[in-house]
CSV table of C-alpha atoms in Angstrom, one decimal:
chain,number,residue,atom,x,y,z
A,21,UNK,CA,-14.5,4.5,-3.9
A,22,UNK,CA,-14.6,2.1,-1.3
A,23,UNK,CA,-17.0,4.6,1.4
A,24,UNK,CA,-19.3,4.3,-1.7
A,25,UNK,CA,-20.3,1.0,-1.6
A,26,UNK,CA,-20.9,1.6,2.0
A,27,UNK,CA,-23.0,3.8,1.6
A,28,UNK,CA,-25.0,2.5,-1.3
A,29,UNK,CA,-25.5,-0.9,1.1
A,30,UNK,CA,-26.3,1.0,4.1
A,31,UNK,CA,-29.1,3.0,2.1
A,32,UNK,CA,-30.7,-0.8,1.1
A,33,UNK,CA,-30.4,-1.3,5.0
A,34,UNK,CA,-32.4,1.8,5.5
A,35,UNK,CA,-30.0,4.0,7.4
A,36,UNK,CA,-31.1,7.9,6.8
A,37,UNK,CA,-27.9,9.5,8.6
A,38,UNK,CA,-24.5,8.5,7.1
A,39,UNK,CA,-21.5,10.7,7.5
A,40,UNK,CA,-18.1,11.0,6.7
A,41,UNK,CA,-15.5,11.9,9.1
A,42,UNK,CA,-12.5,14.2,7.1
A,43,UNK,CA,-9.3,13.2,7.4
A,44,UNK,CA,-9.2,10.2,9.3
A,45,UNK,CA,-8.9,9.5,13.2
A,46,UNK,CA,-8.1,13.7,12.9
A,47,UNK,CA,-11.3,14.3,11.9
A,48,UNK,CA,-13.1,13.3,15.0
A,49,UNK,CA,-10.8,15.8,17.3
A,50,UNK,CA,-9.1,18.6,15.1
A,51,UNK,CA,-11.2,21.8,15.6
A,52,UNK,CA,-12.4,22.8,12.4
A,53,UNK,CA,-12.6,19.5,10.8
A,54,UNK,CA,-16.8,19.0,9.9
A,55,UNK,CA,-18.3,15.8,9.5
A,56,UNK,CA,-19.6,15.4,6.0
A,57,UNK,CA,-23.5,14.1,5.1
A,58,UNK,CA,-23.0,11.3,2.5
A,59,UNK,CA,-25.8,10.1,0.3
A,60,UNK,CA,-26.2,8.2,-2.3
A,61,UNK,CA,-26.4,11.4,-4.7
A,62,UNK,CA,-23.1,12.9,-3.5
A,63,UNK,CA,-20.9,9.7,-3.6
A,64,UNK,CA,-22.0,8.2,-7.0
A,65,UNK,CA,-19.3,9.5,-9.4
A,66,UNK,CA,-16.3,9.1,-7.0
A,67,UNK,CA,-15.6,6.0,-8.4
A,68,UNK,CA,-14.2,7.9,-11.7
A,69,UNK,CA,-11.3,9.4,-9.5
A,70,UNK,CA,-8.2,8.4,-7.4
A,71,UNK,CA,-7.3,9.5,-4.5
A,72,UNK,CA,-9.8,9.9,-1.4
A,73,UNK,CA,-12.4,12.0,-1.5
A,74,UNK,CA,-12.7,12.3,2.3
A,75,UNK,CA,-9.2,13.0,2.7
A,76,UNK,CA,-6.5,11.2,4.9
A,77,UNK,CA,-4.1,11.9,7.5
A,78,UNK,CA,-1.2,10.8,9.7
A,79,UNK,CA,-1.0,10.4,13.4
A,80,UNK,CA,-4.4,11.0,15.9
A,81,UNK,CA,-5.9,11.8,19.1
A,82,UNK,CA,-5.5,9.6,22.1
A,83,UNK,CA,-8.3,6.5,21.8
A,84,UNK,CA,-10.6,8.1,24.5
A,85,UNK,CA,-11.0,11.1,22.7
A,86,UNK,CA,-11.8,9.7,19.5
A,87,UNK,CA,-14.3,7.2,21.1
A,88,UNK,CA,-16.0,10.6,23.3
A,89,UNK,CA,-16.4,11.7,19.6
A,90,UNK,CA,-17.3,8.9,18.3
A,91,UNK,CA,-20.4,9.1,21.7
A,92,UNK,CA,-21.2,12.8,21.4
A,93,UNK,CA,-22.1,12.0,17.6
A,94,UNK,CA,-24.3,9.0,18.6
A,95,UNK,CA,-22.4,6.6,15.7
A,96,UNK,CA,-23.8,3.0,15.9
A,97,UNK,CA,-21.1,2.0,13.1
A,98,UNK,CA,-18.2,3.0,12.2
A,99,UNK,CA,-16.2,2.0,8.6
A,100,UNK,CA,-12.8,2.4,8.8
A,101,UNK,CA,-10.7,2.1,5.5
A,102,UNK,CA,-6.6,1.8,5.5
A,103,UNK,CA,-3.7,-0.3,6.2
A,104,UNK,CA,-2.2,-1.5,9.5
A,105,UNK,CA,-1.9,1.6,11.2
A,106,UNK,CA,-5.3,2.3,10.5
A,107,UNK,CA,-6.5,-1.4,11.4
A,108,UNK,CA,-4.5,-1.6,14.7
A,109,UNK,CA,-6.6,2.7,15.5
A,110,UNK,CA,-9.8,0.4,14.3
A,111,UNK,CA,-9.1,-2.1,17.1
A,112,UNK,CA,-8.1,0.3,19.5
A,113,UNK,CA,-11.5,1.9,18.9
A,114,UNK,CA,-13.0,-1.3,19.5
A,115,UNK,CA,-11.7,-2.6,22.9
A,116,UNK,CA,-12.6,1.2,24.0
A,117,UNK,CA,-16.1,0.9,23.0
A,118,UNK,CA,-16.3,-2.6,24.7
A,119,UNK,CA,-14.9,-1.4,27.8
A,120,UNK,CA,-17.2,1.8,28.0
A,121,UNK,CA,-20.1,-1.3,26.5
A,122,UNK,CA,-21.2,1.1,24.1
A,123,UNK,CA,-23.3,-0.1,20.9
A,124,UNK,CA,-20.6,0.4,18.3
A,125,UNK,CA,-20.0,-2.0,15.9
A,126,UNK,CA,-16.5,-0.9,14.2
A,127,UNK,CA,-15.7,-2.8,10.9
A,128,UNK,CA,-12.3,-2.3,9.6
A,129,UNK,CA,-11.6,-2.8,5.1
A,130,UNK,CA,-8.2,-3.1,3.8
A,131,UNK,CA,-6.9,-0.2,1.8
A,132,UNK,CA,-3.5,-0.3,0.9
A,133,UNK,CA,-1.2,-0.6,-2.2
A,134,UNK,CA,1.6,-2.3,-0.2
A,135,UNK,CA,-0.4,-5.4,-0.3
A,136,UNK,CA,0.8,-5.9,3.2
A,137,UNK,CA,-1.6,-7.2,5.8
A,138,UNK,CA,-1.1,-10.4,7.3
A,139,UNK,CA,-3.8,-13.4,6.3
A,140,UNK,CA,-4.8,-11.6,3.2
A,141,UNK,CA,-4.6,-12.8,-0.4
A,142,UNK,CA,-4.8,-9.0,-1.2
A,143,UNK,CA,-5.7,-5.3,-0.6
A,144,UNK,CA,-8.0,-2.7,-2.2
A,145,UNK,CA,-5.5,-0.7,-3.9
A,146,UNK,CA,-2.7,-3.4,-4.8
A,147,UNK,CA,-3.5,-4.0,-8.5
A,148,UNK,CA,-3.9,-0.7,-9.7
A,149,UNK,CA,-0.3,-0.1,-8.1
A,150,UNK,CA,1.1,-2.8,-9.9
A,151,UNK,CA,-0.7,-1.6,-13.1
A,152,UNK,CA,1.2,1.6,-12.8
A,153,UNK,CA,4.2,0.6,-11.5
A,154,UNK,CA,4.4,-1.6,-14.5
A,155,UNK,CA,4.5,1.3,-17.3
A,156,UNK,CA,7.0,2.8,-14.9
A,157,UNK,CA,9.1,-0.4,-15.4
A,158,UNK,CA,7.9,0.1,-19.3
A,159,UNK,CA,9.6,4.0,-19.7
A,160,UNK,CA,13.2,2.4,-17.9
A,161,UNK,CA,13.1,-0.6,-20.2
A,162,UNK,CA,12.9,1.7,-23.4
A,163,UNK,CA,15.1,4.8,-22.2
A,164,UNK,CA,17.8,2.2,-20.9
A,165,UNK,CA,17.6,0.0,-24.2
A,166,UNK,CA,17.7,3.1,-26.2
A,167,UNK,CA,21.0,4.6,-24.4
A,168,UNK,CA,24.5,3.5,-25.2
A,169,UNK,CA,25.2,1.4,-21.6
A,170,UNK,CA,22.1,1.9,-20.4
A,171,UNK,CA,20.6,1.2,-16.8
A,172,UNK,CA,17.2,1.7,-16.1
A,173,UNK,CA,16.5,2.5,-12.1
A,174,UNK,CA,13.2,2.6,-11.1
A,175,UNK,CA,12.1,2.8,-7.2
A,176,UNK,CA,8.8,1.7,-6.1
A,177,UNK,CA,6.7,1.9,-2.7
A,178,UNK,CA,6.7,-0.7,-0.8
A,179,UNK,CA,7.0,0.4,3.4
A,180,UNK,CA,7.4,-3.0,5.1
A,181,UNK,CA,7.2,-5.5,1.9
A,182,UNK,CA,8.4,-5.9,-1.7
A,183,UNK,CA,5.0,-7.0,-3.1
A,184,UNK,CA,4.7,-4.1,-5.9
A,185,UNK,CA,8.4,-4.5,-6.3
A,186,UNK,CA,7.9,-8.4,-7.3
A,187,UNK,CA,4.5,-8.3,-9.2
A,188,UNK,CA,5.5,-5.2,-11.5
A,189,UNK,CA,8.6,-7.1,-12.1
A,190,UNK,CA,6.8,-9.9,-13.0
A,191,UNK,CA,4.1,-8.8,-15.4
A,192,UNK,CA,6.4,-6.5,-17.0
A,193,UNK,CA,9.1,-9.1,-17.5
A,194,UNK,CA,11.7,-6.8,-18.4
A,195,UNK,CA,13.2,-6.2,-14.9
A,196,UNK,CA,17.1,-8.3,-14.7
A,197,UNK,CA,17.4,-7.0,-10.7
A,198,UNK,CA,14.4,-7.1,-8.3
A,199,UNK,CA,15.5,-5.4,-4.9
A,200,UNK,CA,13.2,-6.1,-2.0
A,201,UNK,CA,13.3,-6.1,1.6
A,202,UNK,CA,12.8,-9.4,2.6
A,203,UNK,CA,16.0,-10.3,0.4
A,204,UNK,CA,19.4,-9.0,2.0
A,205,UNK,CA,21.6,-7.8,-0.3
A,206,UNK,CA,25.1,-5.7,-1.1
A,207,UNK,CA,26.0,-3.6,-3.5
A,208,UNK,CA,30.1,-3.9,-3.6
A,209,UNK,CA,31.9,-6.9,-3.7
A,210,UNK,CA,32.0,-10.4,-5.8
A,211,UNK,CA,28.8,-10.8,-5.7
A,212,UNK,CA,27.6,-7.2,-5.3
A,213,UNK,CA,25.2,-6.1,-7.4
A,214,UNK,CA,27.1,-3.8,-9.1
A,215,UNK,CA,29.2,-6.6,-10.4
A,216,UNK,CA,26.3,-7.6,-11.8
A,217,UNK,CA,25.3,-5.2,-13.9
A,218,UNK,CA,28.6,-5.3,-15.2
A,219,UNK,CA,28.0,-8.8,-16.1
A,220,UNK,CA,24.6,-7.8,-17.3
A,221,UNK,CA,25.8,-4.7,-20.0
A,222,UNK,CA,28.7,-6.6,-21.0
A,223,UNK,CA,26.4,-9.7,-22.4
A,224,UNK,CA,23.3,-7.4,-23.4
A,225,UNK,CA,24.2,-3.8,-23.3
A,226,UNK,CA,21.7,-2.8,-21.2
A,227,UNK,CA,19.5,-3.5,-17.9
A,228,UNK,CA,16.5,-2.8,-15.9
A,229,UNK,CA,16.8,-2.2,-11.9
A,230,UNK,CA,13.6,-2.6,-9.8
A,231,UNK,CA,14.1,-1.5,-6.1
A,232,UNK,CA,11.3,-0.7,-3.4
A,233,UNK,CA,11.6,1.6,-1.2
A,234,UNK,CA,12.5,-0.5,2.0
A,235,UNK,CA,15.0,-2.4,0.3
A,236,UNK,CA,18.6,-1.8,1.3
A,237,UNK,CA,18.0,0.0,4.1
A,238,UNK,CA,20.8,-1.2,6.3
A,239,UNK,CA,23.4,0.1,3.3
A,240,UNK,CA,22.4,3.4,4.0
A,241,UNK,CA,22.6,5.7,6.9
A,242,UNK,CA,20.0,6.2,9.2
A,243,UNK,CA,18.1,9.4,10.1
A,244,UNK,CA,15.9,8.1,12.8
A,245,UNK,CA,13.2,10.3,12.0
A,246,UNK,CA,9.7,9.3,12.3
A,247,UNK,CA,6.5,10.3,10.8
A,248,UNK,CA,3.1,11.4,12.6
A,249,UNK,CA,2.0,7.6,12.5
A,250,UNK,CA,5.3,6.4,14.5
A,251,UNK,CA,6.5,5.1,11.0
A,252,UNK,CA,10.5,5.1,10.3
A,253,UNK,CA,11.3,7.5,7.5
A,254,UNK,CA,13.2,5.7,5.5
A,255,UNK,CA,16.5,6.8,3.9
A,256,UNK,CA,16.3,7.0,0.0
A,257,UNK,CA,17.4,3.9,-1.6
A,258,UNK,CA,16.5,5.1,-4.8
A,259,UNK,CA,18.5,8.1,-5.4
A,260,UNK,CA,21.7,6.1,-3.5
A,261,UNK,CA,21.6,3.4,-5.9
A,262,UNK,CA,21.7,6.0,-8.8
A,263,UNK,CA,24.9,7.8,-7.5
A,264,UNK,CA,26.7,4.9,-6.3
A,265,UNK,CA,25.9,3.1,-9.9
A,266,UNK,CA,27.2,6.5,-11.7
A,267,UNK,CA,30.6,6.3,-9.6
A,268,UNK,CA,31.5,2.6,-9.8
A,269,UNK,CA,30.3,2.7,-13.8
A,270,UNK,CA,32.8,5.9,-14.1
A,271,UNK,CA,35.6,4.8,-11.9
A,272,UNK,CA,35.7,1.3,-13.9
A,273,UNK,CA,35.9,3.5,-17.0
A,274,UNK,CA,32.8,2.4,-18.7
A,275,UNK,CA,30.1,5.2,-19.7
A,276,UNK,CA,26.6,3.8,-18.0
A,277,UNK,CA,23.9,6.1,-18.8
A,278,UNK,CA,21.6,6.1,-15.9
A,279,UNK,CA,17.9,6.7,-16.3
A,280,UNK,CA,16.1,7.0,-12.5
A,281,UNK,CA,12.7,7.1,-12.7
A,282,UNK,CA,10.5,7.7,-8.9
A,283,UNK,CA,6.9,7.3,-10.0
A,284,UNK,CA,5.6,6.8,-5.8
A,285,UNK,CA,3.2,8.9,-6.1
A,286,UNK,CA,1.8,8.3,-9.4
A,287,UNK,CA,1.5,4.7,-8.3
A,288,UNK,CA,-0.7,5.4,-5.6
A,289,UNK,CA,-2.8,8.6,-7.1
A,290,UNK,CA,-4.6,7.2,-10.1
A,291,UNK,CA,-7.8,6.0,-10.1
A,292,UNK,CA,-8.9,2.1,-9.4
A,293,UNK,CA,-8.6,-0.3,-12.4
A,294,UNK,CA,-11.6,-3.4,-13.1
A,295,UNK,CA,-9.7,-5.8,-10.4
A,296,UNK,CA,-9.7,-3.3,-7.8
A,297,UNK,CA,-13.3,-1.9,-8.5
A,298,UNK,CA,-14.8,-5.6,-7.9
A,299,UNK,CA,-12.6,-6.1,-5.0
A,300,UNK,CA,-13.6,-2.8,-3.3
A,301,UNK,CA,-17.6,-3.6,-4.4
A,302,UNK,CA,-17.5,-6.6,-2.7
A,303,UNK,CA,-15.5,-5.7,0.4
A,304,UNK,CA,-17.5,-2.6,1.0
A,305,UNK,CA,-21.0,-4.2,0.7
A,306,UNK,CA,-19.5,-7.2,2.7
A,307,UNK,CA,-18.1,-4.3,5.9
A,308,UNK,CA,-22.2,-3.3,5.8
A,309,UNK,CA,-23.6,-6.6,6.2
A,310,UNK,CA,-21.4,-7.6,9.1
A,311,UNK,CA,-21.9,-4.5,11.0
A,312,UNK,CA,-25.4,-5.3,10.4
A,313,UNK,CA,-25.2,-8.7,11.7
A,314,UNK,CA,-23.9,-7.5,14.7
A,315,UNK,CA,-19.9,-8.4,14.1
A,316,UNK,CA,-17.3,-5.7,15.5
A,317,UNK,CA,-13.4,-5.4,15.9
A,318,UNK,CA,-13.8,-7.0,12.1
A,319,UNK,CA,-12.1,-6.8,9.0
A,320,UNK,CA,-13.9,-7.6,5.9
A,321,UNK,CA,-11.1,-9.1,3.2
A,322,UNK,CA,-10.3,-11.8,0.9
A,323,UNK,CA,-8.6,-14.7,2.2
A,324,UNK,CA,-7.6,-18.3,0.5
A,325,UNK,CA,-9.9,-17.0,-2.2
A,326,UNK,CA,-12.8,-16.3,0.2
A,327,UNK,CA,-14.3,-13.1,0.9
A,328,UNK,CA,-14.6,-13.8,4.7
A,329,UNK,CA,-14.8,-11.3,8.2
A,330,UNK,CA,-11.6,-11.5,10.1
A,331,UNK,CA,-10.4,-10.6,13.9
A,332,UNK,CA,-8.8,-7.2,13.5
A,333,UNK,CA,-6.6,-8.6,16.1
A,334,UNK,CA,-4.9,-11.3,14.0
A,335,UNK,CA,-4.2,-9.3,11.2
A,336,UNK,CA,-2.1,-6.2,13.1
A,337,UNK,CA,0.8,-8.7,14.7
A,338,UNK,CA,3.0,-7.6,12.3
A,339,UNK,CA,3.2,-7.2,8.4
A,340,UNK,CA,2.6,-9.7,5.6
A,341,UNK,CA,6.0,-10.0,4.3
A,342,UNK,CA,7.2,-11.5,0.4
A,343,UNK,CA,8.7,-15.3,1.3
A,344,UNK,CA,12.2,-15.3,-0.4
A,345,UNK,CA,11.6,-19.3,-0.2
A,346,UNK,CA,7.8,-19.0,-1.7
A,347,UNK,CA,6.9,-19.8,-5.6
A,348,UNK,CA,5.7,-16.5,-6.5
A,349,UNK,CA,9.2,-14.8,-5.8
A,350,UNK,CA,11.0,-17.9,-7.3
A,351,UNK,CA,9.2,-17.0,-9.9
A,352,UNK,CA,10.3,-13.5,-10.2
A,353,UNK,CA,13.9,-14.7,-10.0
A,354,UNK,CA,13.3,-16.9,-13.2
């Protein structure tokens, strides 16, 4: 959705050869992988689906080899669309270019549901998430309200940051335990969170659990593994918390009814809702007309409320992470 904006702007500009590289930085090395003509005709209905119609993937070629693509195709500009990973490839891309002094302007546009890079009020992607995550939130509330001793456990994405964790719980307002990150927390003990939902089905006979994916981590054990990216593969939180809640429920003699629910996927697969779609116009169109004005090593966001061109550099020192101590999450606890 986001590539066609671009386009649509760059065809205003003028520009008769647009392409689309397949499957990210992969596209420019993997054998087999063909760059795709884009046109105003080809992209104008994308906007009805999720997902990316270009295709993604994790991982890459060294920068040199992506920026000897990047030559052999003569590109001028290049739009990249993703997260950090992708933001810090965009800036690697950059500095290459620079150092070679080739005439490549490379414009980087935030596109992630985590909601996680650093200056920005938010991402392409983040609303839609929470949106979804919400009716997720919705199904535990009813199947734990329904059940005798019921506890609704829902597990959301969030890598690095508990931002869909804390909105969904928030506009569904039906969540009694948020789980994030950013907030250390135990399970066992006084003031476990087990205890807790004792406390919590004892006074209302029922509860809601929201957890992100990140949360908890140092509970469980760790694999090590990484993926293509260099990302930690994280242990599942989701499915621990269901089996240590079954036990201490059954060994305490009272007869919880667990209802787990792992939409992660369905968060992130449907298509954009109205908040996103303007968000996406705007940062898309905005990515042309800095390019165009002779800008690289940019980001084109939303900051402070302003749509504004960032350093690519400022934005990859490390993730945007929930404040336990800000409003917003204080907020969640009320």
């Amino acid at each position: 959705m986001m590539f066609r904006q671009i386009v649509f702007t760059l065809e205003t500009y003028g520009v008769k050869n647009i392409v689309g590289i397949p499957f990210g930085y992969r596209g420019f090395f993997e054998k087999g992988l063909k760059e795709m003509p884009l046109s105003r005709h080809l992209v104008e209905n994308i906007n009805l689906n999720g997902g990316s119609f270009l295709g993604v993937s994790r991982g890459g070629a060294k920068t040199s080899e992506i920026v000897d693509s990047i030559q052999a195709r003569r590109i001028d500009m290049l739009f990249v669309l993703g997260g950090n990973g992708t933001h810090a490839g965009a800036n690697a891309i950059h500095e290459e270019c620079r150092k070679r002094k080739l005439k490549v302007s490379v414009v980087a546009v935030p596109k992630t549901i985590d909601n996680d890079i650093l200056l920005m009020d938010k991402t392409f992607g983040f609303d839609t998430a929470v949106e979804e995550a919400q009716r997720a939130i919705n199904s535990a509330y009813i199947e734990a309200r329904s059940a005798y001793y019921g506890i609704g456990l829902v597990k959301l994405m969030g890598r690095s940051s508990g931002f869909i964790a804390m909105h969904a719980s928030l506009s569904s307002g039906q969540v009694d335990v948020c789980l994030i990150p950013e907030v250390p927390f135990t399970l066992d003990g006084e003031f476990g969170v087990l205890r807790h939902l004792e406390h919590l089905l004892k006074t209302k006979g029922f509860c809601v659990v929201c957890v992100a994916e990140a949360a908890g981590q140092d509970l469980l054990q760790k694999s090590g593994a990484t993926d293509a990216s260099g990302n930690v593969i994280f242990s599942d939180i989701g499915v621990h918390m269901q089996q240590k809640i079954k036990m201490h429920f059954k060994d305490i003699g009272v007869p919880a009814d667990v209802k787990y629910i792992d939409p992660t996927y369905m968060v992130r697969a449907c298509r954009a809702n109205a908040s996103d779609a303007i968000l996406c116009t705007v940062l898309g169109q905005n990515a042309v007309h800095g390019a165009f004005a002779g800008f690289s090593g940019i980001t084109s966001c939303i900051c402070n409320t302003h749509y504004v061109y960032l350093p690519i550099t400022e934005v990859i020192k490390a993730p945007k992470r929930v404040n336990p101590n800000s409003r917003m999450w204080h907020r969640c606890l009320r």
